[in-house]
CSV table of C-alpha atoms in Angstrom, one decimal:
chain,number,residue,atom,x,y,z
A,1,UNK,CA,26.1,-28.3,-22.7
A,2,UNK,CA,22.8,-26.5,-22.8
A,3,UNK,CA,19.3,-27.9,-22.6
A,4,UNK,CA,16.4,-26.4,-24.4
A,5,UNK,CA,13.6,-25.9,-21.8
A,6,UNK,CA,11.0,-24.1,-23.9
A,7,UNK,CA,11.1,-23.4,-27.6
A,8,UNK,CA,8.4,-22.3,-30.0
A,9,UNK,CA,8.6,-23.3,-33.6
A,10,UNK,CA,11.4,-22.4,-36.0
A,11,UNK,CA,14.2,-21.5,-33.6
A,12,UNK,CA,17.4,-22.9,-35.1
A,13,UNK,CA,21.1,-23.2,-34.9
A,14,UNK,CA,22.7,-20.7,-37.3
A,15,UNK,CA,26.1,-19.3,-38.1
A,16,UNK,CA,27.1,-17.1,-41.0
A,17,UNK,CA,25.9,-19.5,-43.6
A,18,UNK,CA,26.9,-22.1,-46.2
A,19,UNK,CA,27.8,-20.2,-49.3
A,20,UNK,CA,29.3,-21.9,-52.4
A,21,UNK,CA,26.9,-24.7,-52.9
A,22,UNK,CA,24.0,-23.0,-54.7
A,23,UNK,CA,25.1,-24.6,-58.0
A,24,UNK,CA,24.1,-27.9,-56.5
A,25,UNK,CA,20.8,-26.5,-55.1
A,26,UNK,CA,22.0,-25.9,-51.5
A,27,UNK,CA,20.8,-22.7,-50.0
A,28,UNK,CA,23.3,-20.7,-48.0
A,29,UNK,CA,21.1,-20.4,-44.9
A,30,UNK,CA,22.8,-18.6,-42.0
A,31,UNK,CA,21.5,-16.1,-39.5
A,32,UNK,CA,18.8,-13.7,-40.7
A,33,UNK,CA,20.8,-11.0,-38.8
A,34,UNK,CA,24.4,-11.9,-39.4
A,35,UNK,CA,25.6,-8.7,-37.9
A,36,UNK,CA,24.2,-9.7,-34.5
A,37,UNK,CA,25.9,-13.1,-34.7
A,38,UNK,CA,29.3,-11.5,-35.6
A,39,UNK,CA,29.1,-8.9,-32.8
A,40,UNK,CA,28.0,-11.6,-30.2
A,41,UNK,CA,30.9,-13.8,-31.2
A,42,UNK,CA,33.4,-11.0,-30.9
A,43,UNK,CA,32.1,-10.1,-27.5
A,44,UNK,CA,32.4,-13.6,-26.0
A,45,UNK,CA,35.8,-14.1,-27.8
A,46,UNK,CA,34.7,-16.6,-30.5
A,47,UNK,CA,35.6,-16.7,-34.1
A,48,UNK,CA,33.2,-14.6,-36.1
A,49,UNK,CA,31.4,-17.6,-37.6
A,50,UNK,CA,30.7,-19.6,-34.5
A,51,UNK,CA,27.2,-21.0,-34.3
A,52,UNK,CA,24.5,-19.4,-32.2
A,53,UNK,CA,20.8,-20.0,-31.5
A,54,UNK,CA,18.5,-17.9,-33.7
A,55,UNK,CA,15.3,-17.3,-31.7
A,56,UNK,CA,12.4,-16.0,-33.7
A,57,UNK,CA,9.5,-17.4,-31.6
A,58,UNK,CA,9.2,-16.4,-28.0
A,59,UNK,CA,9.3,-17.1,-25.1
A,60,UNK,CA,12.4,-19.2,-25.3
A,61,UNK,CA,14.2,-20.9,-22.4
A,62,UNK,CA,17.3,-22.8,-22.0
A,63,UNK,CA,19.3,-24.2,-19.1
A,64,UNK,CA,23.1,-24.0,-18.9
A,65,UNK,CA,24.6,-27.2,-17.8
A,66,UNK,CA,28.1,-25.8,-17.3
A,67,UNK,CA,29.5,-22.4,-16.4
A,68,UNK,CA,29.7,-20.5,-19.6
A,69,UNK,CA,30.0,-16.9,-21.0
A,70,UNK,CA,27.2,-15.8,-23.2
A,71,UNK,CA,25.6,-12.8,-24.8
A,72,UNK,CA,22.2,-12.2,-26.3
A,73,UNK,CA,22.3,-9.9,-29.4
A,74,UNK,CA,20.0,-9.0,-32.2
A,75,UNK,CA,16.6,-8.1,-30.8
A,76,UNK,CA,15.8,-5.3,-28.4
A,77,UNK,CA,14.5,-6.2,-24.9
A,78,UNK,CA,16.3,-7.7,-22.0
A,79,UNK,CA,17.2,-11.4,-21.5
A,80,UNK,CA,16.4,-12.8,-18.1
A,81,UNK,CA,18.7,-15.2,-16.2
A,82,UNK,CA,17.1,-16.9,-13.2
A,83,UNK,CA,14.6,-14.1,-13.0
A,84,UNK,CA,17.1,-11.3,-13.2
A,85,UNK,CA,17.0,-8.9,-16.2
A,86,UNK,CA,20.3,-8.7,-18.0
A,87,UNK,CA,21.7,-6.2,-20.4
A,88,UNK,CA,21.4,-7.2,-24.1
A,89,UNK,CA,24.4,-6.9,-26.4
A,90,UNK,CA,26.6,-7.6,-23.3
A,91,UNK,CA,28.5,-10.6,-22.1
A,92,UNK,CA,27.4,-12.4,-18.9
A,93,UNK,CA,28.5,-15.6,-17.2
A,94,UNK,CA,25.9,-18.3,-16.4
A,95,UNK,CA,26.5,-20.7,-13.7
A,96,UNK,CA,25.6,-24.4,-14.0
A,97,UNK,CA,21.9,-24.9,-13.7
A,98,UNK,CA,20.9,-21.3,-14.5
A,99,UNK,CA,18.0,-20.7,-16.8
A,100,UNK,CA,18.0,-18.1,-19.6
A,101,UNK,CA,14.7,-16.8,-20.8
A,102,UNK,CA,14.1,-14.6,-23.8
A,103,UNK,CA,10.8,-12.8,-24.0
A,104,UNK,CA,9.1,-11.3,-27.0
A,105,UNK,CA,11.2,-8.3,-28.0
A,106,UNK,CA,9.4,-4.9,-28.1
A,107,UNK,CA,10.0,-4.2,-31.8
A,108,UNK,CA,12.5,-6.5,-33.4
A,109,UNK,CA,12.1,-10.0,-34.7
A,110,UNK,CA,15.1,-12.2,-33.8
A,111,UNK,CA,17.5,-12.7,-30.9
A,112,UNK,CA,20.7,-14.6,-30.9
A,113,UNK,CA,22.1,-16.6,-28.0
A,114,UNK,CA,25.9,-16.7,-28.5
A,115,UNK,CA,27.9,-18.8,-26.1
A,116,UNK,CA,31.7,-18.8,-25.4
A,117,UNK,CA,33.1,-21.6,-27.6
A,118,UNK,CA,30.0,-21.6,-29.9
A,119,UNK,CA,27.5,-24.4,-30.3
A,120,UNK,CA,29.3,-27.6,-31.2
A,121,UNK,CA,27.0,-29.2,-33.7
A,122,UNK,CA,28.5,-31.0,-36.8
A,123,UNK,CA,30.0,-28.9,-39.6
A,124,UNK,CA,28.3,-29.8,-42.9
A,125,UNK,CA,29.7,-28.2,-46.1
A,126,UNK,CA,31.6,-25.7,-44.1
A,127,UNK,CA,28.8,-24.5,-41.9
A,128,UNK,CA,26.8,-25.4,-38.7
A,129,UNK,CA,23.7,-23.6,-40.0
A,130,UNK,CA,20.4,-25.5,-40.1
A,131,UNK,CA,19.0,-25.9,-43.6
A,132,UNK,CA,15.3,-26.4,-42.7
A,133,UNK,CA,14.0,-27.3,-46.2
A,134,UNK,CA,16.9,-29.7,-46.8
A,135,UNK,CA,16.6,-31.1,-43.3
A,136,UNK,CA,20.3,-31.1,-42.6
A,137,UNK,CA,22.9,-29.1,-40.7
A,138,UNK,CA,22.5,-27.4,-37.3
A,139,UNK,CA,20.7,-29.5,-34.7
A,140,UNK,CA,19.8,-32.6,-36.7
A,141,UNK,CA,18.5,-30.5,-39.6
A,142,UNK,CA,15.4,-29.3,-37.6
A,143,UNK,CA,14.2,-26.6,-35.3
A,144,UNK,CA,15.0,-26.8,-31.6
A,145,UNK,CA,12.4,-28.5,-29.4
A,146,UNK,CA,12.0,-28.9,-25.7
A,147,UNK,CA,14.6,-31.3,-24.3
A,148,UNK,CA,17.2,-30.8,-27.0
A,149,UNK,CA,20.7,-30.8,-25.6
A,150,UNK,CA,23.5,-29.1,-27.5
A,151,UNK,CA,27.2,-29.3,-26.8
A,152,UNK,CA,29.3,-26.2,-26.4
A,153,UNK,CA,32.6,-25.9,-28.2
A,154,UNK,CA,36.0,-25.2,-26.7
A,155,UNK,CA,36.7,-21.6,-25.9
A,156,UNK,CA,40.1,-20.4,-27.2
A,157,UNK,CA,40.1,-16.7,-26.2
A,158,UNK,CA,43.0,-16.2,-23.8
A,159,UNK,CA,41.8,-12.9,-22.5
A,160,UNK,CA,39.4,-13.0,-19.7
A,161,UNK,CA,36.1,-11.2,-19.9
A,162,UNK,CA,35.7,-8.2,-17.5
A,163,UNK,CA,33.9,-9.2,-14.4
A,164,UNK,CA,31.0,-6.8,-15.2
A,165,UNK,CA,30.9,-7.9,-18.8
A,166,UNK,CA,31.6,-6.1,-22.0
A,167,UNK,CA,28.9,-4.6,-24.2
A,168,UNK,CA,28.5,-2.7,-27.5
A,169,UNK,CA,26.6,0.2,-28.7
A,170,UNK,CA,24.1,-1.8,-30.8
A,171,UNK,CA,24.1,-1.4,-34.6
A,172,UNK,CA,20.8,0.4,-34.7
A,173,UNK,CA,22.3,3.2,-32.5
A,174,UNK,CA,26.0,3.1,-33.6
A,175,UNK,CA,25.1,2.9,-37.3
A,176,UNK,CA,22.1,5.1,-37.3
A,177,UNK,CA,23.7,7.5,-39.8
A,178,UNK,CA,23.8,4.8,-42.4
A,179,UNK,CA,20.8,2.7,-41.4
A,180,UNK,CA,18.0,5.3,-41.0
A,181,UNK,CA,15.3,4.5,-38.6
A,182,UNK,CA,11.7,3.7,-39.7
A,183,UNK,CA,9.7,6.8,-40.8
A,184,UNK,CA,6.1,6.6,-39.5
A,185,UNK,CA,6.7,3.0,-38.9
A,186,UNK,CA,7.9,2.3,-42.4
A,187,UNK,CA,11.3,0.8,-42.6
A,188,UNK,CA,13.5,2.1,-45.5
A,189,UNK,CA,15.2,-0.7,-47.4
A,190,UNK,CA,17.7,0.1,-50.1
A,191,UNK,CA,17.5,-1.8,-53.3
A,192,UNK,CA,18.9,-1.6,-56.8
A,193,UNK,CA,16.8,-2.1,-59.9
A,194,UNK,CA,17.2,-5.6,-61.3
A,195,UNK,CA,17.1,-7.3,-64.7
A,196,UNK,CA,13.4,-7.2,-65.4
A,197,UNK,CA,12.6,-3.8,-63.8
A,198,UNK,CA,11.8,-2.3,-67.2
A,199,UNK,CA,9.0,-4.9,-67.7
A,200,UNK,CA,6.9,-3.2,-65.1
A,201,UNK,CA,6.8,0.3,-66.7
A,202,UNK,CA,4.7,2.6,-64.6
A,203,UNK,CA,4.0,-0.2,-62.1
A,204,UNK,CA,7.8,-0.1,-61.5
A,205,UNK,CA,7.3,3.3,-59.9
A,206,UNK,CA,4.5,2.0,-57.8
A,207,UNK,CA,6.9,-0.6,-56.5
A,208,UNK,CA,9.2,2.1,-55.2
A,209,UNK,CA,6.5,4.6,-54.1
A,210,UNK,CA,4.3,2.4,-51.9
A,211,UNK,CA,4.7,1.0,-48.4
A,212,UNK,CA,4.6,-2.8,-48.5
A,213,UNK,CA,3.6,-4.9,-45.6
A,214,UNK,CA,5.4,-8.1,-44.7
A,215,UNK,CA,2.7,-10.8,-44.9
A,216,UNK,CA,2.2,-13.7,-42.6
A,217,UNK,CA,3.3,-16.0,-45.4
A,218,UNK,CA,6.9,-15.0,-44.8
A,219,UNK,CA,9.7,-17.1,-43.4
A,220,UNK,CA,13.5,-17.6,-43.5
A,221,UNK,CA,13.2,-18.5,-47.2
A,222,UNK,CA,11.4,-15.4,-48.3
A,223,UNK,CA,9.3,-12.4,-47.3
A,224,UNK,CA,6.0,-12.1,-49.2
A,225,UNK,CA,4.9,-8.5,-49.4
A,226,UNK,CA,1.3,-7.3,-49.4
A,227,UNK,CA,0.3,-4.1,-51.2
A,228,UNK,CA,-1.1,-2.8,-54.4
A,229,UNK,CA,-0.1,-5.5,-57.0
A,230,UNK,CA,2.3,-4.5,-59.7
A,231,UNK,CA,2.1,-6.2,-63.1
A,232,UNK,CA,4.5,-6.4,-66.0
A,233,UNK,CA,3.4,-4.9,-69.3
A,234,UNK,CA,3.7,-8.3,-70.9
A,235,UNK,CA,3.7,-11.8,-69.7
A,236,UNK,CA,7.0,-13.4,-70.3
A,237,UNK,CA,8.1,-16.9,-69.7
A,238,UNK,CA,11.6,-17.0,-68.2
A,239,UNK,CA,13.9,-19.8,-67.8
A,240,UNK,CA,14.6,-20.6,-64.2
A,241,UNK,CA,17.8,-18.8,-63.2
A,242,UNK,CA,19.9,-18.4,-60.1
A,243,UNK,CA,18.7,-16.2,-57.3
A,244,UNK,CA,20.4,-15.1,-54.0
A,245,UNK,CA,19.2,-13.5,-50.8
A,246,UNK,CA,17.9,-10.0,-51.5
A,247,UNK,CA,16.5,-10.7,-54.9
A,248,UNK,CA,13.0,-9.3,-55.2
A,249,UNK,CA,10.8,-11.4,-57.6
A,250,UNK,CA,7.3,-10.6,-58.7
A,251,UNK,CA,5.1,-13.6,-59.2
A,252,UNK,CA,1.9,-13.4,-61.4
A,253,UNK,CA,-0.2,-12.1,-58.5
A,254,UNK,CA,1.9,-8.9,-58.4
A,255,UNK,CA,2.9,-9.0,-54.8
A,256,UNK,CA,6.7,-9.2,-54.5
A,257,UNK,CA,8.8,-11.8,-52.7
A,258,UNK,CA,12.2,-11.0,-51.2
A,259,UNK,CA,14.5,-14.0,-51.0
A,260,UNK,CA,16.0,-14.3,-47.5
A,261,UNK,CA,18.7,-16.4,-45.8
A,262,UNK,CA,17.2,-19.8,-46.9
A,263,UNK,CA,16.7,-18.3,-50.4
A,264,UNK,CA,15.7,-20.6,-53.2
A,265,UNK,CA,18.7,-21.3,-55.4
A,266,UNK,CA,16.8,-20.7,-58.6
A,267,UNK,CA,13.6,-19.2,-59.8
A,268,UNK,CA,11.8,-18.0,-62.9
A,269,UNK,CA,9.8,-15.0,-61.8
A,270,UNK,CA,10.9,-11.6,-63.1
A,271,UNK,CA,13.2,-9.7,-60.8
A,272,UNK,CA,12.3,-6.1,-60.2
A,273,UNK,CA,15.0,-5.2,-57.8
A,274,UNK,CA,17.6,-6.5,-55.4
A,275,UNK,CA,18.0,-5.5,-51.7
A,276,UNK,CA,21.6,-4.4,-51.1
A,277,UNK,CA,23.3,-7.0,-49.0
A,278,UNK,CA,24.1,-4.7,-46.1
A,279,UNK,CA,20.4,-4.0,-45.6
A,280,UNK,CA,19.4,-7.6,-45.3
A,281,UNK,CA,20.0,-7.8,-41.5
A,282,UNK,CA,17.4,-5.0,-41.2
A,283,UNK,CA,14.9,-7.1,-43.1
A,284,UNK,CA,15.9,-10.0,-40.9
A,285,UNK,CA,14.8,-8.0,-37.9
A,286,UNK,CA,11.6,-6.7,-39.5
A,287,UNK,CA,8.5,-8.5,-38.1
A,288,UNK,CA,5.6,-10.0,-39.9
A,289,UNK,CA,3.0,-7.2,-40.3
A,290,UNK,CA,5.5,-4.4,-40.3
A,291,UNK,CA,5.8,-2.1,-43.3
A,292,UNK,CA,8.8,-1.2,-45.5
A,293,UNK,CA,9.5,1.0,-48.4
A,294,UNK,CA,12.1,0.4,-51.0
A,295,UNK,CA,14.6,3.2,-51.6
A,296,UNK,CA,16.5,3.4,-54.8
A,297,UNK,CA,20.2,2.8,-54.2
A,298,UNK,CA,23.4,2.4,-56.1
A,299,UNK,CA,26.3,0.1,-56.0
A,300,UNK,CA,28.5,2.9,-54.7
A,301,UNK,CA,26.1,3.6,-51.8
A,302,UNK,CA,25.9,-0.1,-51.0
A,303,UNK,CA,29.6,-0.3,-50.9
A,304,UNK,CA,29.9,2.7,-48.7
A,305,UNK,CA,27.3,1.3,-46.2
A,306,UNK,CA,29.1,-2.0,-46.3
A,307,UNK,CA,32.4,-0.3,-45.5
A,308,UNK,CA,30.9,1.6,-42.6
A,309,UNK,CA,29.4,-1.5,-41.1
A,310,UNK,CA,32.8,-3.3,-41.6
A,311,UNK,CA,34.5,-0.5,-39.7
A,312,UNK,CA,32.0,-0.8,-36.8
A,313,UNK,CA,32.7,-4.6,-36.6
A,314,UNK,CA,36.4,-4.0,-36.7
A,315,UNK,CA,36.2,-1.3,-34.1
A,316,UNK,CA,34.2,-3.7,-31.8
A,317,UNK,CA,36.8,-6.4,-32.4
A,318,UNK,CA,39.9,-4.3,-31.7
A,319,UNK,CA,38.5,-2.2,-28.9
A,320,UNK,CA,37.0,-5.1,-27.0
A,321,UNK,CA,40.3,-6.9,-27.2
A,322,UNK,CA,42.2,-3.8,-26.1
A,323,UNK,CA,39.8,-3.3,-23.1
A,324,UNK,CA,40.2,-6.9,-22.1
A,325,UNK,CA,44.0,-6.6,-22.3
A,326,UNK,CA,44.0,-3.4,-20.3
A,327,UNK,CA,41.8,-4.7,-17.6
A,328,UNK,CA,43.8,-7.9,-17.4
A,329,UNK,CA,47.0,-5.8,-17.0
A,330,UNK,CA,45.4,-3.9,-14.1
A,331,UNK,CA,44.4,-7.0,-12.1
B,1,UNK,CA,42.7,-3.4,-6.0
B,2,UNK,CA,45.3,-2.3,-8.6
B,3,UNK,CA,48.5,-4.2,-9.0
B,4,UNK,CA,49.8,-2.5,-12.1
B,5,UNK,CA,53.5,-2.9,-12.9
B,6,UNK,CA,54.1,0.6,-14.3
B,7,UNK,CA,57.5,-0.5,-15.5
B,8,UNK,CA,56.0,-3.2,-17.7
B,9,UNK,CA,56.2,-2.1,-21.4
B,10,UNK,CA,53.1,-4.3,-22.2
B,11,UNK,CA,51.1,-2.5,-19.5
B,12,UNK,CA,52.2,0.9,-20.9
B,13,UNK,CA,51.3,-0.3,-24.4
B,14,UNK,CA,47.8,-1.3,-23.4
B,15,UNK,CA,47.3,1.9,-21.5
B,16,UNK,CA,48.5,3.9,-24.5
B,17,UNK,CA,46.1,1.9,-26.8
B,18,UNK,CA,43.3,2.7,-24.4
B,19,UNK,CA,44.1,6.4,-24.4
B,20,UNK,CA,44.2,6.5,-28.2
B,21,UNK,CA,41.0,4.6,-28.5
B,22,UNK,CA,39.3,6.9,-26.1
B,23,UNK,CA,40.6,10.0,-27.7
B,24,UNK,CA,42.6,11.0,-24.6
B,25,UNK,CA,45.8,13.0,-25.0
B,26,UNK,CA,47.7,11.9,-22.0
B,27,UNK,CA,47.6,10.1,-18.7
B,28,UNK,CA,49.5,10.7,-15.4
B,29,UNK,CA,49.5,8.1,-12.6
B,30,UNK,CA,51.1,8.7,-9.3
B,31,UNK,CA,51.4,6.1,-6.5
B,32,UNK,CA,53.7,5.7,-3.6
B,33,UNK,CA,57.0,5.0,-5.2
B,34,UNK,CA,55.5,5.0,-8.7
B,35,UNK,CA,54.7,7.7,-11.2
B,36,UNK,CA,53.6,7.2,-14.8
B,37,UNK,CA,52.9,9.9,-17.3
B,38,UNK,CA,51.9,9.1,-20.9
B,39,UNK,CA,51.4,11.9,-23.4
B,40,UNK,CA,49.8,10.7,-26.6
B,41,UNK,CA,49.9,14.0,-28.4
B,42,UNK,CA,50.8,17.6,-27.9
B,43,UNK,CA,47.2,18.7,-28.2
B,44,UNK,CA,45.6,20.4,-25.3
B,45,UNK,CA,42.2,19.4,-23.8
B,46,UNK,CA,42.1,16.2,-21.8
B,47,UNK,CA,43.7,16.1,-18.4
B,48,UNK,CA,43.8,12.6,-16.9
B,49,UNK,CA,45.3,11.8,-13.6
B,50,UNK,CA,45.2,8.9,-11.2
B,51,UNK,CA,45.0,9.1,-7.4
B,52,UNK,CA,45.5,5.7,-5.9
B,53,UNK,CA,43.3,6.2,-2.9
B,54,UNK,CA,40.3,8.4,-2.3
B,55,UNK,CA,41.1,11.8,-0.8
B,56,UNK,CA,40.9,11.9,3.0
B,57,UNK,CA,37.7,13.9,3.1
B,58,UNK,CA,35.9,11.4,0.9
B,59,UNK,CA,37.4,8.4,2.6
B,60,UNK,CA,35.9,9.7,5.9
B,61,UNK,CA,32.5,10.3,4.4
B,62,UNK,CA,29.8,7.6,4.6
B,63,UNK,CA,29.2,7.7,0.9
B,64,UNK,CA,31.1,5.4,-1.4
B,65,UNK,CA,32.6,6.6,-4.6
B,66,UNK,CA,32.4,4.5,-7.8
B,67,UNK,CA,35.4,5.2,-9.9
B,68,UNK,CA,36.2,4.8,-13.6
B,69,UNK,CA,37.9,1.4,-14.2
B,70,UNK,CA,39.7,2.9,-17.2
B,71,UNK,CA,39.7,5.8,-19.6
B,72,UNK,CA,36.6,6.4,-21.8
B,73,UNK,CA,33.6,8.5,-22.3
B,74,UNK,CA,31.1,8.4,-19.4
B,75,UNK,CA,27.6,7.2,-20.2
B,76,UNK,CA,25.1,7.4,-17.4
B,77,UNK,CA,22.8,5.2,-19.5
B,78,UNK,CA,23.0,2.7,-22.3
B,79,UNK,CA,22.7,4.8,-25.5
B,80,UNK,CA,19.4,3.1,-26.4
B,81,UNK,CA,17.9,3.3,-22.8
B,82,UNK,CA,14.9,5.4,-21.9
B,83,UNK,CA,15.9,8.6,-20.1
B,84,UNK,CA,13.8,7.8,-17.0
B,85,UNK,CA,16.1,4.8,-16.3
B,86,UNK,CA,18.8,7.3,-15.0
B,87,UNK,CA,16.8,9.2,-12.5
B,88,UNK,CA,18.4,9.8,-9.1
B,89,UNK,CA,18.3,9.0,-6.2
B,90,UNK,CA,17.5,5.4,-6.5
B,91,UNK,CA,18.3,2.2,-4.7
B,92,UNK,CA,20.9,-0.1,-6.3
B,93,UNK,CA,22.2,-3.5,-5.7
B,94,UNK,CA,25.9,-4.4,-5.7
B,95,UNK,CA,25.9,-6.1,-9.2
B,96,UNK,CA,23.6,-3.6,-10.8
B,97,UNK,CA,25.1,-1.7,-13.7
B,98,UNK,CA,24.8,2.0,-13.0
B,99,UNK,CA,26.6,3.4,-16.0
B,100,UNK,CA,29.1,2.7,-18.8
B,101,UNK,CA,32.4,3.8,-20.2
B,102,UNK,CA,32.2,4.2,-23.9
B,103,UNK,CA,35.3,3.4,-25.8
B,104,UNK,CA,34.6,3.6,-29.6
B,105,UNK,CA,31.6,1.3,-30.1
B,106,UNK,CA,32.3,-0.7,-27.0
B,107,UNK,CA,30.6,-0.1,-23.7
B,108,UNK,CA,32.2,-1.2,-20.4
B,109,UNK,CA,29.5,-1.6,-17.8
B,110,UNK,CA,30.1,-0.1,-14.4
B,111,UNK,CA,28.6,-2.1,-11.6
B,112,UNK,CA,27.6,-0.4,-8.4
B,113,UNK,CA,29.9,-2.7,-6.4
B,114,UNK,CA,27.8,-2.2,-3.3
B,115,UNK,CA,24.2,-2.0,-2.3
B,116,UNK,CA,22.8,1.4,-1.3
B,117,UNK,CA,21.3,4.6,-2.5
B,118,UNK,CA,22.7,6.0,-5.7
B,119,UNK,CA,22.6,9.7,-4.9
B,120,UNK,CA,24.8,11.5,-7.3
B,121,UNK,CA,26.5,11.4,-10.6
B,122,UNK,CA,29.9,13.0,-10.3
B,123,UNK,CA,30.6,13.3,-14.0
B,124,UNK,CA,28.6,14.8,-16.8
B,125,UNK,CA,27.3,12.5,-19.5
B,126,UNK,CA,29.7,12.1,-22.4
B,127,UNK,CA,32.6,13.6,-20.4
B,128,UNK,CA,36.0,12.1,-21.0
B,129,UNK,CA,37.2,10.4,-17.8
B,130,UNK,CA,40.4,8.7,-16.8
B,131,UNK,CA,41.2,5.7,-14.7
B,132,UNK,CA,40.2,6.3,-11.1
B,133,UNK,CA,38.0,9.4,-11.8
B,134,UNK,CA,35.0,9.5,-9.5
B,135,UNK,CA,31.7,8.7,-11.4
B,136,UNK,CA,29.0,8.0,-8.8
B,137,UNK,CA,28.3,8.4,-5.1
B,138,UNK,CA,26.4,5.6,-3.3
B,139,UNK,CA,25.2,6.1,0.3
B,140,UNK,CA,25.0,2.9,2.3
B,141,UNK,CA,21.4,2.1,3.4
B,142,UNK,CA,20.5,0.9,6.8
């Protein structure tokens, strides 16, 4: 059991999402940085999709009411346990009564608290993710508030964690060759031209050439971008059609909207491009007010990046298990 | 305290996995009544050996030696850490992480194990180390 001691708005329970129900209007939801959840779960010995706490407003505090292994992944910065700074992206063991505090990260947006056994909230339509707009899933379908108590699941990993923990080279470092760092503070985000790109003619080029700012009217449903508006050459009326996370729509005002984890299931605005899926976690870690630039990509590049990220995940999975086995054999 | 059963095939298998993952060519462990040598490939380069106890001259010295808990690449700092975090000498507490072994994308934190003054790194950053190789020197503080 853990008890939430201090929670700002919109911190929720999330796993890897609830795909497969968009046809009945149910958003997939899931962590904005699924890579961080996967890695955290591997480190503590959970299944990949175990539920974690997504913290996007800080400070955040919780109390452990049982001895449990945990890791904080996602954001940069150090978690604090009973006043002592801990390594991020590393397993630790909390004793009963200890308080974990997450402070505002220096640059990134979201931290994930992953506990050994996962958060034991009910599974709805195959997922423990909170669907905020639907008001279901996760912790009673709502953000965490002070005083909430959440059960922890059963831990099945037979291999003990090393006494000093086990950590990873975080994705921004390990995968820097395929996820380039921001240039002059502008995050490069790869996208592929979408169905209505041609409608924007020369404004289509303006879409790719300018740095967009993530506006304050952004949330887990979508990021609204601020910049020089882009307009289609003709006003068209489109039937509402299915959309998924990553789709970039352009409403009449000319400032794009990127669909994120709680994406609408359908929309009628023209689509100028789609962010490649493997870059979505980088958007999930981009803060309101930060800038991004879209880089033209291809399906082949998207596939190659996806495969590199998958190799990293698999390396973490296999190597961490190997290290646990080796250290167990030596003790 | 090591209690490895060198005759256990499972132990040999995990050691071999560790060597392969760390890019180490071979490993030789000698203890009283036990000797283990694993050669992963014929390639030259890495030399890994185990000494079960600290050499007499080090054992007699006041400084304590922090040794590698397994094979890997030595990282004095977390790859994303600022360089000033690794400046020496500095006081450390027993549970403080003073370095890492990098095996693939995984980092194994190395705790100081004792309080004192971290005076020296005994291994170059990114060097390949084997189980038991000396990594740090910590002088006890009065």
